[in-house]
């Protein structure tokens, strides 16, 4: 994996983390199951992005 690819992944995860913090404050997600599902989806998307960058 190139240095640029790693930076892209870090930026993507950073943006997602910020969105999650904002969402949790505004939506007041108290159900941990929903939060866990969202985290799982984000991680799976992130892993797909990493795979895409590796093949690129």
JSON list of C-alpha atoms in Angstrom, two decimals:
[
{"chain": "A", "resi": 1, "resn": "UNK", "atom": "CA", "xyz": [0.00, 0.00, 0.00]},
{"chain": "A", "resi": 2, "resn": "UNK", "atom": "CA", "xyz": [1.35, 3.42, -0.94]},
{"chain": "A", "resi": 3, "resn": "UNK", "atom": "CA", "xyz": [1.74, 6.31, 1.50]},
{"chain": "A", "resi": 4, "resn": "UNK", "atom": "CA", "xyz": [-0.97, 8.21, -0.40]},
{"chain": "A", "resi": 5, "resn": "UNK", "atom": "CA", "xyz": [-3.38, 5.29, -0.05]},
{"chain": "A", "resi": 6, "resn": "UNK", "atom": "CA", "xyz": [-2.82, 5.14, 3.71]},
{"chain": "A", "resi": 7, "resn": "UNK", "atom": "CA", "xyz": [-3.45, 8.90, 3.98]},
{"chain": "A", "resi": 8, "resn": "UNK", "atom": "CA", "xyz": [-6.71, 8.57, 2.02]},
{"chain": "A", "resi": 9, "resn": "UNK", "atom": "CA", "xyz": [-7.90, 5.81, 4.37]},
{"chain": "A", "resi": 10, "resn": "UNK", "atom": "CA", "xyz": [-7.00, 7.89, 7.46]},
{"chain": "A", "resi": 11, "resn": "UNK", "atom": "CA", "xyz": [-8.89, 10.90, 6.02]},
{"chain": "A", "resi": 12, "resn": "UNK", "atom": "CA", "xyz": [-11.94, 8.76, 5.17]},
{"chain": "A", "resi": 13, "resn": "UNK", "atom": "CA", "xyz": [-12.03, 7.22, 8.66]},
{"chain": "A", "resi": 14, "resn": "UNK", "atom": "CA", "xyz": [-11.52, 10.66, 10.23]},
{"chain": "A", "resi": 15, "resn": "UNK", "atom": "CA", "xyz": [-14.47, 12.10, 8.30]},
{"chain": "A", "resi": 16, "resn": "UNK", "atom": "CA", "xyz": [-16.64, 9.10, 9.24]},
{"chain": "A", "resi": 17, "resn": "UNK", "atom": "CA", "xyz": [-15.65, 9.46, 12.93]},
{"chain": "A", "resi": 18, "resn": "UNK", "atom": "CA", "xyz": [-16.56, 13.17, 12.86]},
{"chain": "A", "resi": 19, "resn": "UNK", "atom": "CA", "xyz": [-19.91, 12.38, 11.21]},
{"chain": "A", "resi": 20, "resn": "UNK", "atom": "CA", "xyz": [-20.61, 9.73, 13.87]},
{"chain": "A", "resi": 21, "resn": "UNK", "atom": "CA", "xyz": [-19.83, 12.19, 16.70]},
{"chain": "A", "resi": 22, "resn": "UNK", "atom": "CA", "xyz": [-22.12, 14.81, 15.10]},
{"chain": "A", "resi": 23, "resn": "UNK", "atom": "CA", "xyz": [-24.85, 12.22, 14.47]},
{"chain": "A", "resi": 24, "resn": "UNK", "atom": "CA", "xyz": [-24.71, 10.91, 18.05]},
{"chain": "A", "resi": 25, "resn": "UNK", "atom": "CA", "xyz": [-25.05, 14.45, 19.42]},
{"chain": "A", "resi": 26, "resn": "UNK", "atom": "CA", "xyz": [-27.95, 15.47, 17.17]},
{"chain": "A", "resi": 27, "resn": "UNK", "atom": "CA", "xyz": [-29.79, 12.15, 16.88]},
{"chain": "A", "resi": 28, "resn": "UNK", "atom": "CA", "xyz": [-29.15, 11.16, 20.53]},
{"chain": "A", "resi": 29, "resn": "UNK", "atom": "CA", "xyz": [-28.56, 7.51, 19.64]},
{"chain": "A", "resi": 30, "resn": "UNK", "atom": "CA", "xyz": [-29.12, 5.69, 22.92]},
{"chain": "A", "resi": 31, "resn": "UNK", "atom": "CA", "xyz": [-29.69, 2.24, 21.41]},
{"chain": "A", "resi": 32, "resn": "UNK", "atom": "CA", "xyz": [-26.24, 0.64, 21.39]},
{"chain": "A", "resi": 33, "resn": "UNK", "atom": "CA", "xyz": [-27.39, -2.05, 18.94]},
{"chain": "A", "resi": 34, "resn": "UNK", "atom": "CA", "xyz": [-28.09, 0.61, 16.29]},
{"chain": "A", "resi": 35, "resn": "UNK", "atom": "CA", "xyz": [-24.74, 2.29, 17.03]},
{"chain": "A", "resi": 36, "resn": "UNK", "atom": "CA", "xyz": [-22.95, -1.08, 16.77]},
{"chain": "A", "resi": 37, "resn": "UNK", "atom": "CA", "xyz": [-24.66, -1.75, 13.43]},
{"chain": "A", "resi": 38, "resn": "UNK", "atom": "CA", "xyz": [-23.60, 1.68, 12.13]},
{"chain": "A", "resi": 39, "resn": "UNK", "atom": "CA", "xyz": [-20.00, 1.06, 13.27]},
{"chain": "A", "resi": 40, "resn": "UNK", "atom": "CA", "xyz": [-20.02, -2.39, 11.58]},
{"chain": "A", "resi": 41, "resn": "UNK", "atom": "CA", "xyz": [-21.26, -0.87, 8.31]},
{"chain": "A", "resi": 42, "resn": "UNK", "atom": "CA", "xyz": [-18.63, 1.89, 8.48]},
{"chain": "A", "resi": 43, "resn": "UNK", "atom": "CA", "xyz": [-15.84, -0.63, 9.14]},
{"chain": "A", "resi": 44, "resn": "UNK", "atom": "CA", "xyz": [-16.98, -2.87, 6.25]},
{"chain": "A", "resi": 45, "resn": "UNK", "atom": "CA", "xyz": [-17.12, 0.14, 3.90]},
{"chain": "A", "resi": 46, "resn": "UNK", "atom": "CA", "xyz": [-13.68, 1.22, 5.12]},
{"chain": "A", "resi": 47, "resn": "UNK", "atom": "CA", "xyz": [-12.25, -2.23, 4.46]},
{"chain": "A", "resi": 48, "resn": "UNK", "atom": "CA", "xyz": [-13.73, -2.18, 0.95]},
{"chain": "A", "resi": 49, "resn": "UNK", "atom": "CA", "xyz": [-12.06, 1.20, 0.34]},
{"chain": "A", "resi": 50, "resn": "UNK", "atom": "CA", "xyz": [-8.73, -0.25, 1.53]},
{"chain": "A", "resi": 51, "resn": "UNK", "atom": "CA", "xyz": [-9.12, -3.23, -0.84]},
{"chain": "A", "resi": 52, "resn": "UNK", "atom": "CA", "xyz": [-9.96, -0.87, -3.72]},
{"chain": "A", "resi": 53, "resn": "UNK", "atom": "CA", "xyz": [-6.85, 1.22, -3.04]},
{"chain": "A", "resi": 54, "resn": "UNK", "atom": "CA", "xyz": [-4.68, -1.92, -2.81]},
{"chain": "A", "resi": 55, "resn": "UNK", "atom": "CA", "xyz": [-5.87, -3.14, -6.21]},
{"chain": "A", "resi": 56, "resn": "UNK", "atom": "CA", "xyz": [-5.50, 0.33, -7.74]}
]
